[in-house]
Coordinates of C-alpha atoms in Angstrom, one line a residue:
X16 CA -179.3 -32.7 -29.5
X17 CA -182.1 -35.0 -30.4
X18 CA -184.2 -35.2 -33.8
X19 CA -181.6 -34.5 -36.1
X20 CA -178.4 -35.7 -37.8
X21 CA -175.4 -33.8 -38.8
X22 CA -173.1 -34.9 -41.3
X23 CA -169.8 -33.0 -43.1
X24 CA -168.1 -34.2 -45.9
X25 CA -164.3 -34.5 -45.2
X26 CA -162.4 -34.7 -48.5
X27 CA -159.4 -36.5 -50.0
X28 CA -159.0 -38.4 -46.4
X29 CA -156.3 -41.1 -47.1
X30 CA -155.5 -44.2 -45.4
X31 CA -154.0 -43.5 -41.9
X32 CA -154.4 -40.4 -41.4
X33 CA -155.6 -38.9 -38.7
X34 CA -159.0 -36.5 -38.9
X35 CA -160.0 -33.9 -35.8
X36 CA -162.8 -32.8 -34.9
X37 CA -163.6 -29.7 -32.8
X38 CA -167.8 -29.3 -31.7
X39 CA -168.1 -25.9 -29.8
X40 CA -171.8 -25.6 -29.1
X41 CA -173.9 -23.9 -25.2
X42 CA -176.4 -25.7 -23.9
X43 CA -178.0 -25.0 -19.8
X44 CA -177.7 -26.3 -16.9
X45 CA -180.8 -27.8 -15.3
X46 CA -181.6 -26.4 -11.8
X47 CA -183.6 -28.3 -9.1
X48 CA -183.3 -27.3 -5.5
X49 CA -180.2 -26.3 -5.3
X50 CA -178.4 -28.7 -7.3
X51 CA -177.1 -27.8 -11.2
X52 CA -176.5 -30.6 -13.6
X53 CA -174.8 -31.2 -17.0
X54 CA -175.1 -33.8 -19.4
X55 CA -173.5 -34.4 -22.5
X56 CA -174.0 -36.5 -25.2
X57 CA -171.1 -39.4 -24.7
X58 CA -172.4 -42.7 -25.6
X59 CA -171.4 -44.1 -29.4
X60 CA -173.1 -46.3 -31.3
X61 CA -171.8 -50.5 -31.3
X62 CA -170.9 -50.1 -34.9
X63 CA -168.4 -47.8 -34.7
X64 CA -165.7 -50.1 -33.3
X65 CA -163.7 -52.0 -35.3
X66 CA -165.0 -55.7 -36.4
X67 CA -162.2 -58.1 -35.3
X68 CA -159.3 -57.4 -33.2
X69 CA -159.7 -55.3 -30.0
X70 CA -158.0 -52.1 -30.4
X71 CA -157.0 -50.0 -27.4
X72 CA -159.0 -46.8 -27.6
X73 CA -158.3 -43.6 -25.5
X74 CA -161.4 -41.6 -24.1
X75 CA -160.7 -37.8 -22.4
X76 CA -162.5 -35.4 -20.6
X77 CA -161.1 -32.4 -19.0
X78 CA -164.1 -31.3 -17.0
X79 CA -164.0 -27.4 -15.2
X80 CA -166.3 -25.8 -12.9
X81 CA -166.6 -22.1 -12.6
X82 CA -170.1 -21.2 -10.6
X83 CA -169.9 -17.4 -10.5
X84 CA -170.4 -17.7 -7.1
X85 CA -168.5 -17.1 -3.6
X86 CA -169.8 -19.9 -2.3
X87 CA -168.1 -23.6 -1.5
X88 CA -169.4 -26.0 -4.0
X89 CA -169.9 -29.8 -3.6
X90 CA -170.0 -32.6 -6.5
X91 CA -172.8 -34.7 -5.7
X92 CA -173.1 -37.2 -9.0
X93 CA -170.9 -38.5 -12.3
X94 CA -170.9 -40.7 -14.9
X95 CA -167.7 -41.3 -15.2
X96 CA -164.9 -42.1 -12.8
X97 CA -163.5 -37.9 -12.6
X98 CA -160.2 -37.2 -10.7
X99 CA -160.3 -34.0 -8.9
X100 CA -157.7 -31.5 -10.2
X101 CA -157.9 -28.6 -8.3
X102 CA -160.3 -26.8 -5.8
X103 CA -161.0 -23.7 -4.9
X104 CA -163.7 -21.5 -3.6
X105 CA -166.8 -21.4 -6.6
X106 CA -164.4 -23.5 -8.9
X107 CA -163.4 -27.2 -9.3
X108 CA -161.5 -29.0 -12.2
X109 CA -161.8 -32.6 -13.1
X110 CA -160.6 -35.2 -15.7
X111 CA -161.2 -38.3 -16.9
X112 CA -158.5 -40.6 -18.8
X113 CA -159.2 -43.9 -19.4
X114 CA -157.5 -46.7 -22.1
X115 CA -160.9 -48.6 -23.5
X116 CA -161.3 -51.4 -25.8
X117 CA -165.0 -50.0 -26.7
X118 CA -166.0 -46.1 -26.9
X119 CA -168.4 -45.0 -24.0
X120 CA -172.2 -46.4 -24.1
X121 CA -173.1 -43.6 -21.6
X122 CA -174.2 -40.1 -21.9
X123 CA -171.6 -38.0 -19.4
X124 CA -173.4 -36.6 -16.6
X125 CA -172.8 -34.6 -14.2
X126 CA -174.1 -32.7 -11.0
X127 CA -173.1 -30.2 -7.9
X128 CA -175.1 -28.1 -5.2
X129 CA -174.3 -24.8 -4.5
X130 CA -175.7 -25.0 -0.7
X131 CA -177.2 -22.4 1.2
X132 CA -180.4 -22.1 3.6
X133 CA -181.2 -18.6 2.4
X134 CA -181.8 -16.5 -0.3
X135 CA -178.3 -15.2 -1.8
X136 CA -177.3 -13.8 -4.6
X137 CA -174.4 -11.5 -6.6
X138 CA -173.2 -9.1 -9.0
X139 CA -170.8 -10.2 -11.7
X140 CA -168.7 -7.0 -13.3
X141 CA -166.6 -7.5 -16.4
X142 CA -164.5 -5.4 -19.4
X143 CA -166.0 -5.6 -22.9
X144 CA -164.2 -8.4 -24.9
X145 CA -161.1 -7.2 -27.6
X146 CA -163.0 -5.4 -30.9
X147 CA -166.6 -5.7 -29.0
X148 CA -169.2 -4.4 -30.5
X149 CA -170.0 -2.5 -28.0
X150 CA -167.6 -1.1 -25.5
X151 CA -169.3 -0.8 -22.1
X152 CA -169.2 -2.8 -19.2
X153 CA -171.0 -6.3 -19.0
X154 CA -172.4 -7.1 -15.9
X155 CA -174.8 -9.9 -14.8
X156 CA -176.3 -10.3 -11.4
X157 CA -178.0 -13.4 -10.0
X158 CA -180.5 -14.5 -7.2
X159 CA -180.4 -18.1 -6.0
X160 CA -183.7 -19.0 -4.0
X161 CA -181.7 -20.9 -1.8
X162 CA -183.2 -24.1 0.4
X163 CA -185.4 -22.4 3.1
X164 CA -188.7 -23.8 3.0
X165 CA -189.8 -21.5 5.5
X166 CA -189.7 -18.4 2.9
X167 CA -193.2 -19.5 1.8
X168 CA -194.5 -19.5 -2.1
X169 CA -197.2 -16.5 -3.3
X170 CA -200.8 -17.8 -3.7
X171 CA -201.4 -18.4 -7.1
X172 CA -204.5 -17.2 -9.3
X173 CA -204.1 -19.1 -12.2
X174 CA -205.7 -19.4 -15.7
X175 CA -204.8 -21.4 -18.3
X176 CA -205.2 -20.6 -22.1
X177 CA -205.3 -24.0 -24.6
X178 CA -205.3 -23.4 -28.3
X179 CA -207.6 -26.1 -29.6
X180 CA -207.5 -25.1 -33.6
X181 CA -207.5 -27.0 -36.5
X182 CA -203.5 -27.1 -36.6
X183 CA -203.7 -28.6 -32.5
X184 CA -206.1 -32.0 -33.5
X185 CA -204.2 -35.4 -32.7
X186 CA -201.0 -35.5 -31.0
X187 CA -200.4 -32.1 -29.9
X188 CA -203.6 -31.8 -28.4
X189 CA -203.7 -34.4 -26.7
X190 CA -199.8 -33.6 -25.1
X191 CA -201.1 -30.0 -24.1
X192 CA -204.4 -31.7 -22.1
X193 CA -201.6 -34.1 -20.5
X194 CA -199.3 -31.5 -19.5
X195 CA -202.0 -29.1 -18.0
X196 CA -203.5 -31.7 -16.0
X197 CA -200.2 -32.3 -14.6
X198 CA -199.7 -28.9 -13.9
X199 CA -203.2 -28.5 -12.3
X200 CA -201.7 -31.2 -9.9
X201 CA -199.4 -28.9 -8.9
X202 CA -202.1 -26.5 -7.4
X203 CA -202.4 -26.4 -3.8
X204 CA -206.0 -26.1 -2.0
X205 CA -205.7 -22.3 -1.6
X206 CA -204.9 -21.8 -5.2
X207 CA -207.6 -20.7 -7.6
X208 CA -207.8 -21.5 -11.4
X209 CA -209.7 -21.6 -14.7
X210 CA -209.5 -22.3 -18.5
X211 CA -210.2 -20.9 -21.6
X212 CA -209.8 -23.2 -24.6
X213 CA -209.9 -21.0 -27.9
X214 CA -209.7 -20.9 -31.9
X215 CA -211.8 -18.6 -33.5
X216 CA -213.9 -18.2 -30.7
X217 CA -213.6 -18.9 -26.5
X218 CA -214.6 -21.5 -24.3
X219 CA -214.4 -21.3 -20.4
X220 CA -214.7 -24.2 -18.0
X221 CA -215.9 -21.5 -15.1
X222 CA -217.4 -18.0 -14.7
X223 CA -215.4 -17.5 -11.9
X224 CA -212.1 -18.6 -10.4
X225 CA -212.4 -22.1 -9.0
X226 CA -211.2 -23.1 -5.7
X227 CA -208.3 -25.4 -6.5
X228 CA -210.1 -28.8 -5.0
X229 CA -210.2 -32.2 -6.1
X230 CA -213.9 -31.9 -6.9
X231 CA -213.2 -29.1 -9.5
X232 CA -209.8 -30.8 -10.6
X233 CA -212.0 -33.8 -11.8
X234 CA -214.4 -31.7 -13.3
X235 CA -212.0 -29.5 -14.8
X236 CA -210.4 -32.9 -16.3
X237 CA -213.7 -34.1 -17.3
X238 CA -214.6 -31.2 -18.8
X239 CA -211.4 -31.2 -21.0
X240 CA -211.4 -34.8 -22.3
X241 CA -215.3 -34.5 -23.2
X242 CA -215.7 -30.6 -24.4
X243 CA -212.7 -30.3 -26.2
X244 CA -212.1 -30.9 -29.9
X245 CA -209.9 -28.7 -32.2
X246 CA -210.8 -27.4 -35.1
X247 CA -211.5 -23.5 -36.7
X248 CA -208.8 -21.1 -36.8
X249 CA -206.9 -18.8 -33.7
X250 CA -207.3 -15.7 -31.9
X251 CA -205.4 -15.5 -29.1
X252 CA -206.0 -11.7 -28.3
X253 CA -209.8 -12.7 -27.1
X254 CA -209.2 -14.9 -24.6
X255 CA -206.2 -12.9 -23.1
X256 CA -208.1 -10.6 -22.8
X257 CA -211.1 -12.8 -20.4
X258 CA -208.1 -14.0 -18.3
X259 CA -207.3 -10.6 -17.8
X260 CA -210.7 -9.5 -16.7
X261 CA -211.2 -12.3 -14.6
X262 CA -208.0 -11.8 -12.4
X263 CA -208.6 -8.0 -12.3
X264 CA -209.3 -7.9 -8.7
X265 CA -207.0 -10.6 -7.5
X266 CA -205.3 -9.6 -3.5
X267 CA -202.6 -10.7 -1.7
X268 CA -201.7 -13.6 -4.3
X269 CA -199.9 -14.0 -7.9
X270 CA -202.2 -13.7 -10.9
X271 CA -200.3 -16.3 -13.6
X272 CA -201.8 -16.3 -17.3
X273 CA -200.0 -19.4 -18.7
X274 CA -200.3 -19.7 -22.6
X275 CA -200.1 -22.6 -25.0
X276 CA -200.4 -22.4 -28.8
X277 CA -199.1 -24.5 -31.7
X278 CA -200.0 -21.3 -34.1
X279 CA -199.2 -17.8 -35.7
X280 CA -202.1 -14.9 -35.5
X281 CA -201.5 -11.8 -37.8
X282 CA -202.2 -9.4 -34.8
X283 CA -199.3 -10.5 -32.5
X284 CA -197.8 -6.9 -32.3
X285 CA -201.2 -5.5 -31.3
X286 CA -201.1 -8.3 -28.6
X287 CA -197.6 -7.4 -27.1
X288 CA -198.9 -3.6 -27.3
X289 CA -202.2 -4.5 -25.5
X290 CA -200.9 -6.5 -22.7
X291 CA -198.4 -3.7 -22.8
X292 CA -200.3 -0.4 -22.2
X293 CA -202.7 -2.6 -19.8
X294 CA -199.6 -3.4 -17.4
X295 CA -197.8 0.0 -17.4
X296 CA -201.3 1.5 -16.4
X297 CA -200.9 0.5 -13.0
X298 CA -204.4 -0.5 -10.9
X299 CA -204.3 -4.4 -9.3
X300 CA -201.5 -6.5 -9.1
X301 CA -200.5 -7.1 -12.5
X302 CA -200.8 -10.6 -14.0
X303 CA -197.8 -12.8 -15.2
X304 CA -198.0 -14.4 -18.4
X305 CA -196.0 -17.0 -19.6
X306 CA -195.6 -19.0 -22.8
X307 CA -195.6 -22.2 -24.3
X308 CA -195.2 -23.4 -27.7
X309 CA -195.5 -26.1 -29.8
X310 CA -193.9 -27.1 -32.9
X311 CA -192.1 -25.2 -35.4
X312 CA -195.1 -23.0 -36.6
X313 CA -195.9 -20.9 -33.9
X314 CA -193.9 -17.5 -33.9
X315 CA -191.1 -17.6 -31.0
X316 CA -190.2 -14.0 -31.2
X317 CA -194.2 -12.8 -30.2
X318 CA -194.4 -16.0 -27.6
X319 CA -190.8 -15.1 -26.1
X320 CA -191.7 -10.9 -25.8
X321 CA -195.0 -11.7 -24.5
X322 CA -193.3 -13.1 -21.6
X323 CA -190.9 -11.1 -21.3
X324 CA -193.3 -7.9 -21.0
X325 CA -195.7 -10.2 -18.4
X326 CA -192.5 -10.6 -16.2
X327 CA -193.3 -14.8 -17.2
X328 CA -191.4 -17.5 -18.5
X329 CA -191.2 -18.6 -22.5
X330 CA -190.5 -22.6 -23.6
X331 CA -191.1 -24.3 -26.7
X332 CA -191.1 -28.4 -27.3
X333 CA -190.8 -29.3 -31.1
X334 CA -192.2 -32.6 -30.8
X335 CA -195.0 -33.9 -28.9
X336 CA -193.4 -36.3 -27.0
X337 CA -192.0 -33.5 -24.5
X338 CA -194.5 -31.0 -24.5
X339 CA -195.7 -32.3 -21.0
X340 CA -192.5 -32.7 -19.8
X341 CA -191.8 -29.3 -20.5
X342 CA -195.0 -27.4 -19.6
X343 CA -194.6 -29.3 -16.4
X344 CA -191.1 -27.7 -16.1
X345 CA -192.3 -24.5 -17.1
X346 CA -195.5 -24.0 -15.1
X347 CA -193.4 -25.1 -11.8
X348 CA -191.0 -22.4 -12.7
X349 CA -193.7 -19.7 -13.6
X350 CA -195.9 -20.7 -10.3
X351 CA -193.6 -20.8 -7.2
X352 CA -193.0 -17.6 -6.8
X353 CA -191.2 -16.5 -3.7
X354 CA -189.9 -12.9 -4.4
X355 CA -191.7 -10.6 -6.7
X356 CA -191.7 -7.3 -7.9
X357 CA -187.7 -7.0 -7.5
X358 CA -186.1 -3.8 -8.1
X359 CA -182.4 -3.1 -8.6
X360 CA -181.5 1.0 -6.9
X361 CA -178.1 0.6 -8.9
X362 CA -179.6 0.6 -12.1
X363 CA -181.0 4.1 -11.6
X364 CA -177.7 6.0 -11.1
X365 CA -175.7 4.6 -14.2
X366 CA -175.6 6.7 -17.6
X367 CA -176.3 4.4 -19.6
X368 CA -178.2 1.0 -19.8
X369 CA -179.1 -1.9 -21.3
X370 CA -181.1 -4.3 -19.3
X371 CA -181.9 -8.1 -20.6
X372 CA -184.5 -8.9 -20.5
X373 CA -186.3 -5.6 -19.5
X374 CA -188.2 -6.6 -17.5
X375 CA -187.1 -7.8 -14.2
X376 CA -189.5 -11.2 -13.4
X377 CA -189.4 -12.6 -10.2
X378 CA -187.8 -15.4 -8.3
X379 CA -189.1 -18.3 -8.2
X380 CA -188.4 -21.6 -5.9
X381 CA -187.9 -23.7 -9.4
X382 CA -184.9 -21.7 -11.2
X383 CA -182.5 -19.0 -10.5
X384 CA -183.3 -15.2 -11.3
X385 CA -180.1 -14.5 -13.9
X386 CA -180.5 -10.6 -15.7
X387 CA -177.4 -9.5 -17.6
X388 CA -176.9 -6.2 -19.7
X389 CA -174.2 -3.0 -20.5
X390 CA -173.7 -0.3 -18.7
X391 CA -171.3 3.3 -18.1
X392 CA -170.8 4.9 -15.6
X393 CA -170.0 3.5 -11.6
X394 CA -171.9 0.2 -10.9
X395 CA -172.4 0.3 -6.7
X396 CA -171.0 -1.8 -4.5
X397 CA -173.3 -3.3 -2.6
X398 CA -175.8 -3.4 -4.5
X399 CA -179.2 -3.3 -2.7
X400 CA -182.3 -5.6 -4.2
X401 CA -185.4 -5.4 -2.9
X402 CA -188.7 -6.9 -3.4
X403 CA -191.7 -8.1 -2.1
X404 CA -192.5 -11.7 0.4
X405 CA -195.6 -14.2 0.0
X406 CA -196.8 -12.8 3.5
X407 CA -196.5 -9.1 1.4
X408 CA -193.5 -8.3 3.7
X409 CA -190.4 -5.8 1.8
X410 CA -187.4 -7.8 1.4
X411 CA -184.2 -6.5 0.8
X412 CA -180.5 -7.7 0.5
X413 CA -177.4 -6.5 -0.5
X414 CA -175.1 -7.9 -3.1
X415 CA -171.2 -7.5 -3.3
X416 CA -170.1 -6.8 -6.7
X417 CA -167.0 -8.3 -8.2
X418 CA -165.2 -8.4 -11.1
X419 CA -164.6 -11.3 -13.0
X420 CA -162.2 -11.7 -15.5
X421 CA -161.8 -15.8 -16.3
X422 CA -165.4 -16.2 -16.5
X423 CA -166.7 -16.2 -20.6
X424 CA -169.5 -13.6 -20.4
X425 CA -170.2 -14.2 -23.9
X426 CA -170.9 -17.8 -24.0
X427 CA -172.9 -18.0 -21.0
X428 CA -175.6 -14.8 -21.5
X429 CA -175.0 -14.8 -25.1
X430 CA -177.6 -17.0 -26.5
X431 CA -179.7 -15.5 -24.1
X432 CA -179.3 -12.4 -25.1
X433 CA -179.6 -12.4 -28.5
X434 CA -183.2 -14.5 -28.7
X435 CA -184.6 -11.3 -26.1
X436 CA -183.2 -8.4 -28.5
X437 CA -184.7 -10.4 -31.3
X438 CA -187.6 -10.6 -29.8
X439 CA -187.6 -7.0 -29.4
X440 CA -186.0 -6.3 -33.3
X441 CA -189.5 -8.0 -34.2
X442 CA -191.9 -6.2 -31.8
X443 CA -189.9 -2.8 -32.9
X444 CA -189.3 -3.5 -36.2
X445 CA -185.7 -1.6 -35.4
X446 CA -183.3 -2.6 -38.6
X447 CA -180.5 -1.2 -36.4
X448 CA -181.3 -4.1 -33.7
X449 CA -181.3 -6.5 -36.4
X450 CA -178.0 -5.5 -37.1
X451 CA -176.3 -5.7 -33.3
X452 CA -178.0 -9.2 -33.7
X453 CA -176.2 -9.9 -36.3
X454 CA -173.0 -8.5 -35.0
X455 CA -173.7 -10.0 -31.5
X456 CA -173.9 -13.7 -33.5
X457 CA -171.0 -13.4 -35.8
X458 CA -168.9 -12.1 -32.5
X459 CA -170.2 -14.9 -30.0
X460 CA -170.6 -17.7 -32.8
X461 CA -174.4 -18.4 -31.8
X462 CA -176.5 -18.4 -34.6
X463 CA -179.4 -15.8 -35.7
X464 CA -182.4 -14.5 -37.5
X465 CA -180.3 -12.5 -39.8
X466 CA -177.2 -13.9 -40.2
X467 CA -176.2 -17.1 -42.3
X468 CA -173.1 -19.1 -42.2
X469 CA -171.3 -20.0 -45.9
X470 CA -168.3 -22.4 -46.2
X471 CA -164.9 -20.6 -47.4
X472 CA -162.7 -22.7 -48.4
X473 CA -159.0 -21.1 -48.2
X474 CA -155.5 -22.7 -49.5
X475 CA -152.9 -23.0 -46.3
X476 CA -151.3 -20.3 -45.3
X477 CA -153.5 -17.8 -47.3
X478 CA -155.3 -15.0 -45.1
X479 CA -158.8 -15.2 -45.1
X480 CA -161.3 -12.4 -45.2
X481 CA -162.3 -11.7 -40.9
X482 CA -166.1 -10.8 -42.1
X483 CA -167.7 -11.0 -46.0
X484 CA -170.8 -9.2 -46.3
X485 CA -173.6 -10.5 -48.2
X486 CA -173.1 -8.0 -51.2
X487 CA -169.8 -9.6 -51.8
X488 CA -170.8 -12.8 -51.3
X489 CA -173.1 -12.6 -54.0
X490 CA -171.0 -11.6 -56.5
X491 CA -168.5 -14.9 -56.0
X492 CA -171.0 -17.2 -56.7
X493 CA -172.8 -19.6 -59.2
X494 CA -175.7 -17.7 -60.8
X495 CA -177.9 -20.4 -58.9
X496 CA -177.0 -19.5 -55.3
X497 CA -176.2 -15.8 -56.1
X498 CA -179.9 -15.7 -56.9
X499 CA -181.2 -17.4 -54.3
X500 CA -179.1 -14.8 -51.4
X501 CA -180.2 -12.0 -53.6
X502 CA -183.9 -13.0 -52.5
X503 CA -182.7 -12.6 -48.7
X504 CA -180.9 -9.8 -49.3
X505 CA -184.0 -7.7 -51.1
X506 CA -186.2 -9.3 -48.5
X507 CA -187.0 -8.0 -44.9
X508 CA -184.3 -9.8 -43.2
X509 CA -180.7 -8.7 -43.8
X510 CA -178.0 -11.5 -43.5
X511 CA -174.3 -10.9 -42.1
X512 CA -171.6 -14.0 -43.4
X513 CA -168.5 -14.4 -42.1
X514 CA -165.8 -16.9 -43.2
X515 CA -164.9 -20.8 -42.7
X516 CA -161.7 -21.9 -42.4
X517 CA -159.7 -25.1 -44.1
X518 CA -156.5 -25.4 -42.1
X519 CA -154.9 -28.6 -44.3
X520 CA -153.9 -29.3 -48.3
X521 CA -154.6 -33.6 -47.6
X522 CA -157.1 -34.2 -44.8
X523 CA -158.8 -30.9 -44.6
X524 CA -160.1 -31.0 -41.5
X525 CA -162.8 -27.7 -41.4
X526 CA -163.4 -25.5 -38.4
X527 CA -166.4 -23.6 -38.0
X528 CA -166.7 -20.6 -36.9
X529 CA -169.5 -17.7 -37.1

C-alpha cells in the first residue's frame, strides 16, 4: 500500500479502446473502542487528467457492510457522500455515484461502531467452500471487549527486550527507543517494568522490577539515550531467558515480555522450544510475549510463533518511519488486558480440530479476540467461554452459534491463517503443512512461502490448465528460467503455480488469479 509501485504491461492497446482493470486484494480493519474503520486508497494523481478540455469523468463505489454480528450497527464517518442502500440487523449497503470533471484527490474512508456496554461475543458456523481442500466445517468465533470501563485492565509486569546490534545503529535504533518510550508512557503507577538491551551480550537498566513512576521513567529514558549504542552481533535466547527469571514470581497481575529485533539468530527453533517446554510446565502465571520486528531481515515465521506460543501479539514495520507508530499500536494491544486465560468447553467434545492460532491469547481493551479453525463432529450451541477478570474473578458467557452462509470465510481468516500454519510449517519442519499452505494460497488467492505465481497467456476461447505444477512448468520454458525454478524446486521450499488468464485477442486486458 505504500513503498512500492506496481506496473503491467497491457499490449497491442489501440486508440479508443477501452482497458479494465480488476484489483482484488484484503487488507484489516482498524479497531479503537468500539469503532472499525476502512480506508482505501482513492485519491489520483493531478496528471492523470487530461490537459485541455474538461471531460466528464464517472467515479463508483458500491460500498457493503457485513459485521458478523447480531448487533445494530451505526456509520459514524465517510469520505465521500454514500447513499444508504439497504439496512438490516449487522449489515448495511452503500454507494457512491458521482459525474466529476477531476478523479478523487482523497483516500475513501470509512467508519462504524458496533455499540455495546459489555463484553459480547459469537460463534460463526459455516460449510467448506465447493472443491475445498479440506472438507470440514469452518467456524470462527469472536469476543468484542465492549465499552465498560468498569471491567478494569490486569496489572502489568512488563519488560522490554531492545536489540541494539550492529544491524539496529542509526535509524532503526533510534525508532525502537522512540516507540518504547512511548509505550513506557502508557504504564500506569501500579505497573512495574524493566529492560534488557542485547547483542552478543545483555544489558539491564534494573536488578529488579521498577515501580512504574516518573522518577524511574526519566531514568529509564536517561539511561537509554546515554547507555545505548549498537553494535556486536544477537542473541536473543539470553535475555529471554533474564525476563523470564525476573517475572517468575509475578501475583495477581500480567507478566508481558515485549520483543523488538531487526535480526535473524541461527537458534530460533531452540527458542520457540524453550519458551515452549517452560510454559507448558505449569508453576506462576505464565508470561506473555509479544513481538516486533523491524525491516525485512528479521525472520517473521520465528517472531510470529513466538507469539503465538506466549499467548502475545506479532507486528512488523518495514521502514523506520512507522516502527513507533506501530509498537505503540502493538504494546497497547498486548498490555490492556481485560480477560485472560479464556477457554472454549466446546472445543473439547468435537472429533476433530484445528484451532488458529493454537493458542487461545486473551482479550484485550485495544482489539477484538477473533480464533477461527475446522472441525467434525457437533459444534454446541451455546457455547460457554470462560476466563479469568483483573480482580482474578471467573468469567463466563455464553455464545449463540449461527450459521452463516453470505459471509466469505475465506477472505476474511484466510491470510490469517495461512502466516500462523506457516509459522508452524517452519517451527515443524512438516513438508505436508507446506503443502496445505500452498493449497490454502492457490485456493484463497493470498500469496505464500511456497507457492509462486507465473503469467499464462491463453488464446480466447481456449481452456486453460485449472493448476500447473512446477514440474510441468519447467519443462515449457526458456533454458534461462527453467534453470532458475529448477533451483526452487531442488531447494527446501516447494512451489505450487497455477494459471493466469488473457480473456481478449486486441486489448488483452489480464486477470490475476492464484
Amino acid at each position: 500500500m505504500r513503498g512500492s509501485v506496481y506496473t503491467f504491461k497491457i499490449p497491442q492497446v489501440e486508440g479508443g479502446a477501452t482497458v479494465s482493470i480488476k484489483v482484488i486484494w484484503s487488507q484489516k480493519l482498524l479497531y479503537h473502542e468500539g469503532q472499525f474503520s476502512l480506508n482505501v486508497p482513492f485519491s489520483f494523481p493531478a496528471f492523470v487528467n487530461p490537459v485541455g478540455k474538461k471531460i466528464s469523468k464517472r467515479e463508483k463505489i458500491l460500498l457493503n457492510v457485513s459485521s458478523g454480528v447480531g448487533k445494530e450497527i451505526l456509520c459514524k464517518s465517510t469520505s465521500h457522500a454514500l447513499k444508504e442502500l439497504r439496512r438490516e440487523v449487522g449489515k448495511m449497503g452503500f454507494l457512491y455515484d458521482a459525474e466529476v470533471l477531476t478523479w478523487s484527490s482523497a483516500d475513501f474512508s470509512f467508519s462504524y461502531n458496533v455499540y455495546s456496554k459489555d463484553l459480547f461475543g459469537g460463534v460463526l458456523l459455516q460449510s467448506p467452500l465447493l472443491r475445498d481442500i479440506d472438507d470440514r466445517q469452518m467456524f470462527c468465533f469472536y469476543l468484542f471487549p465492549g465499552n465498560n470501563q468498569s471491567m478494569k485492565a490486569f496489572r502489568k509486569e512488563v519488560i522490554f527486550i531492545i536489540d541494539i546490534s550492529r544491524s539496529m545503529k542509526g535509524g532503526p535504533l533510534e525508532s525502537a527507543k522512540n516507540g518504547l518510550l512511548s509505550s513506557l508512557q502508557k504504564l500506569n503507577p501500579e505497573d512495574s517494568f524493566n529492560i534488557i538491551a542485547f547483542n552478543m551480550e545483555t544489558y539491564l537498566f534494573s536488578s529488579v522490577m521498577e515501580q512504574a513512576t516518573e522518577e524511574a521513567i526519566l531514568e529509564a529514558t536517561r539511561w537509554l539515550n546515554d547507555k545505548l549504542t549498537a553494535d556486536g552481533g544477537t542473541n536473543i535466547l539470553m535475555p529471554l531467558k533474564q525476563a523470564i527469571k525476573l517475572l517468575a514470581e509475578t501475583t495477581n497481575s500480567i507478566p508481558v515480555i515485549f520483543l523488538i529485533t531487526d535480526g535473524a539468530v541461527e537458534d530460533e527453533r531452540d527458542i520457540c522450544n524453550f519458551v515452549k517446554g517452560y510454559l507448558t510446565s505449569g508453576g506462576s502465571i505464565s508470561p506473555r510475549i509479544s513481538t516486533f520486528g523491524i525491516g525485512t531481515y528479521c525472520n517473521h515465521h520465528f517472531l510470529r510463533m513466538l507469539a503465538q506460543i506466549g499467548r502475545g501479539h506479532f507486528d512488523t514495520a518495514y521502514d523506520a518511519d512507522s516502527v513507533d507508530f506501530r509498537m505503540q499500536k502493538l504494546f497497547t494491544t498486548a498490555s490492556s488486558i481485560i480477560l485472560a486465560d479464556i477457554t472454549v468447553d466446546a472445543l473439547e467434545h468435537l472429533d476433530s480440530l484445528e484451532l488458529l492460532p493454537f493458542c487461545i491469547p486473551d482479550l484485550s481493551r485495544g482489539s477484538p479476540l477473533i480464533v477461527s479453525g475446522r472441525y467434525s463432529g457437533n459444534f454446541p450451541d451455546p457455547v460457554k467461554i470462560s476466563g479469568t477478570l483483573a480482580d482474578m474473578r471467573k468469567f463466563t458467557i455464553d455464545l449463540k452459534a449461527q450459521k452463516t452462509k453470505d459471509l466469505p470465510f475465506d477472505r476474511v481468516v484466510g491470510r490469517r491463517q495461512i502466516d500462523l500454519l506457516t509459522a508452524n510449517a517452519w517451527l515443524s519442519g512438516s513438508k505436508e503443512l507446506e503443502q496445505k499452505v500452498a493449497k490454502m494460497s492457490i485456493q484463497t488467492g493470498f500469496p505464500s512461502e511456497y507457492t509462486l505465481m507465473v503469467l499464462h497467456q491463453t488464446l480466447q476461447d481456449e481452456k486453460a490448465p485449472e493448476t500447473i505444477l512446477i514440474q510441468d512448468v519447467c519443462t515449457c520454458l526458456t533454458p534461462k528460467y527453467s534453470s532458475f525454478l529448477n533451483y526452487w524446486k531442488n531447494s527446501s521450499i516447494f512451489f505450487f503455480l497455477s494459471s493466469v488468464y488473457t480473456t481478449s485477442r486486441k486489448a488483452s486486458p489480464f486477470e490475476l488469479q492464484m
